[in-house]
Amino acid sequence: MEDRPLDLMIPGPVPVSPDVLEAMGQPVRQHYGPEWQPFYEQFIARLRRIFETTGSVYPIPASGSGGLEAMLGTLIGADGVVGVITNGFFGNRLLDIARAHTPHVEVLQIPYERPADPDETRAWLRARRLRVLAVVHSDTSTGILNPIADLAAAARAEGAALAVDAVSSLAGAPVLTDGWGLAAVATASQKCLECPPGVAPVAVTSLGWEIIDGQPAPSRGWYLNLRNWRRYEREWPHHPYPVTIPSNNIVALNRALERILDEGLEARFKRHRQAAELLRGGLERLGFTLFADRRWASPTVTVAYPPDGINAAALMERLRVRHRIAVAGGLDHLAGRVIRIGHLGNQATTERIRRLLGALEACLREGRAAPGSPSLGATRAGAPRPAAPGRPRRPRRPARRT
Ligand SMILES: Cc1ncc(COP(=O)(O)O)c(C=O)c1O
């Protein structure tokens, strides 16, 4: 590995502030008992403020997918019925998780190029009578933000409630868990929460519990079964979780939450919107084509086709080697065709975005001036961008990660 660290502009994990890393490196603490308990209660209170809920919050020791599986598996119960909206790689992840828990999964498949539509969702639900509908807020594969507030209202009108993947949105875009009437929301520590990976906080509202308790059969899982987490919370107040929680990760996350709340949620949302706009304007000036229409572009992730004749993989390589900046490649049918840039948490600053744009400009200039070593030219004729919105395809095998 090169000595000079990479500046991570991938859509998670994000660079972590030194004080959060320092908190992570403190001596290991006893993860229960009279000294830990008041600290843990404050930590959960902070998470509640960020989820904007008075409901239950559990810091599941896992990556984001672990939190999603805990949320969805518990809501579905054993062999229950569930609906999933998908318009991206991570919508398909929700679908895979749902199918691991029940054969009774209804799918509302939307093209990758647009968000889910509340009226369409309502009509679709009317024909089905579902209680739980899972959807991704900001799909990190497309940079499209689904309109959760309106989808939740549409679902409510048909007797359903949303289970939301807010992995790349919570603390970067508004998520009103109670205010929007959601059943549950799951996220991950390594995105807008500005922490190393390892903790997947999950929130469940009273509506979510009503659905869970009304399921004919509980989920067969144990570790990722939120009923179990609730049982320990109720019955073991000195140790309100069923497992040894990763205390160093929790201490670090607590420090990150303090920083987030000190900044203020509204100020953060504005910072993310401004960083997104700065990046998008800059990319367009450099000749990139944005994947997501600005009307529904996520404030935390941008996906873009490189300028004509520029190969996405070669561009990413040059950015990494010459400028020590990492961006991510495309997922599913967008692999090799787009780059994905994170402006989550600490990435969403004018300074970082300007540095990235400057480096991209230099790469394009150098690449055009000296085609051949290494070339930035397209390797496949006509590959860079589609003439018309393409049909989404399911991945045949797990594609490149974020
Ligand atoms: C929207 C979304 N959902 C789910 C995941 C999966 O999270 P993890 O890789 O932490 O399991 C990611 C990861 O990038 C994501 O961006």
Short mmCIF file of N, CA, C and O and ligand atoms in Angstrom, two decimals, residues 11 63-65 68 90 93 136 138 140 165 167-168 188 190-191 401-402, ligand 1:
data_model
loop_
_atom_site.label_atom_id
_atom_site.label_comp_id
_atom_site.label_asym_id
_atom_site.label_seq_id
_atom_site.Cartn_x
_atom_site.Cartn_y
_atom_site.Cartn_z
N PRO A 11 -18.71 6.73 -1.89
CA PRO A 11 -19.92 6.91 -1.08
C PRO A 11 -19.92 6.00 0.15
O PRO A 11 -20.77 5.13 0.30
N SER A 63 -22.46 -4.27 9.70
CA SER A 63 -22.44 -3.25 8.64
C SER A 63 -23.90 -2.86 8.37
O SER A 63 -24.83 -3.42 8.97
N GLY A 64 -24.11 -1.95 7.44
CA GLY A 64 -25.47 -1.49 7.16
C GLY A 64 -26.42 -2.62 6.82
O GLY A 64 -27.58 -2.63 7.27
N SER A 65 -25.95 -3.60 6.07
CA SER A 65 -26.84 -4.70 5.66
C SER A 65 -27.34 -5.49 6.87
O SER A 65 -28.47 -6.01 6.85
N LEU A 68 -30.22 -3.58 8.11
CA LEU A 68 -31.36 -3.75 7.19
C LEU A 68 -32.02 -5.10 7.42
O LEU A 68 -33.25 -5.23 7.43
N PHE A 90 -29.16 -1.04 -4.37
CA PHE A 90 -29.47 -1.25 -2.95
C PHE A 90 -30.95 -1.54 -2.72
O PHE A 90 -31.31 -2.14 -1.72
N ARG A 93 -30.83 -5.07 -3.01
CA ARG A 93 -30.31 -5.66 -1.76
C ARG A 93 -31.47 -5.89 -0.78
O ARG A 93 -31.57 -6.95 -0.15
N VAL A 136 -35.47 2.11 -0.34
CA VAL A 136 -34.23 2.83 -0.04
C VAL A 136 -34.50 4.33 -0.16
O VAL A 136 -35.18 4.75 -1.09
N SER A 138 -31.89 7.02 -0.20
CA SER A 138 -30.92 7.51 -1.20
C SER A 138 -30.21 6.28 -1.75
O SER A 138 -29.41 5.67 -1.04
N THR A 140 -27.46 4.54 -3.30
CA THR A 140 -26.06 4.93 -3.50
C THR A 140 -25.53 4.45 -4.85
O THR A 140 -24.44 4.82 -5.25
N ASP A 165 -34.41 2.10 4.20
CA ASP A 165 -32.95 2.04 4.19
C ASP A 165 -32.46 3.48 4.08
O ASP A 165 -32.54 4.09 3.01
N VAL A 167 -29.33 4.27 4.87
CA VAL A 167 -27.89 4.06 5.08
C VAL A 167 -27.08 5.25 4.56
O VAL A 167 -26.16 5.71 5.21
N SER A 168 -27.44 5.77 3.37
CA SER A 168 -26.64 6.90 2.86
C SER A 168 -27.40 8.21 2.94
O SER A 168 -27.08 9.15 2.23
N ALA A 188 -26.16 3.18 8.87
CA ALA A 188 -24.85 2.58 9.15
C ALA A 188 -23.90 3.68 9.60
O ALA A 188 -24.02 4.83 9.18
N GLN A 190 -20.81 4.30 8.92
CA GLN A 190 -19.69 4.77 8.09
C GLN A 190 -20.08 5.76 7.00
O GLN A 190 -19.29 6.04 6.12
N LYS A 191 -21.32 6.28 7.06
CA LYS A 191 -21.73 7.21 5.99
C LYS A 191 -21.87 8.61 6.60
O LYS A 191 -20.89 9.16 7.06
N ARG A 401 -18.24 -3.28 -4.64
CA ARG A 401 -18.83 -2.62 -3.47
C ARG A 401 -18.60 -1.13 -3.52
O ARG A 401 -17.88 -0.62 -4.32
N THR A 402 -19.27 -0.45 -2.54
CA THR A 402 -19.11 1.01 -2.44
C THR A 402 -17.71 1.34 -2.03
O THR A 402 -17.07 0.61 -1.29
C1 LIG B 1 -28.12 2.68 0.45
C2 LIG B 1 -27.28 1.55 0.96
N1 LIG B 1 -27.89 0.49 1.51
C3 LIG B 1 -27.18 -0.54 2.00
C4 LIG B 1 -25.81 -0.57 1.95
C5 LIG B 1 -25.07 -1.74 2.49
O1 LIG B 1 -24.31 -1.34 3.59
P1 LIG B 1 -23.08 -2.24 4.11
O2 LIG B 1 -22.13 -2.36 2.98
O3 LIG B 1 -22.54 -1.40 5.25
O4 LIG B 1 -23.62 -3.54 4.54
C6 LIG B 1 -25.13 0.51 1.39
C7 LIG B 1 -23.67 0.50 1.29
O5 LIG B 1 -23.07 1.27 0.61
C8 LIG B 1 -25.88 1.60 0.89
O6 LIG B 1 -25.28 2.67 0.35
#
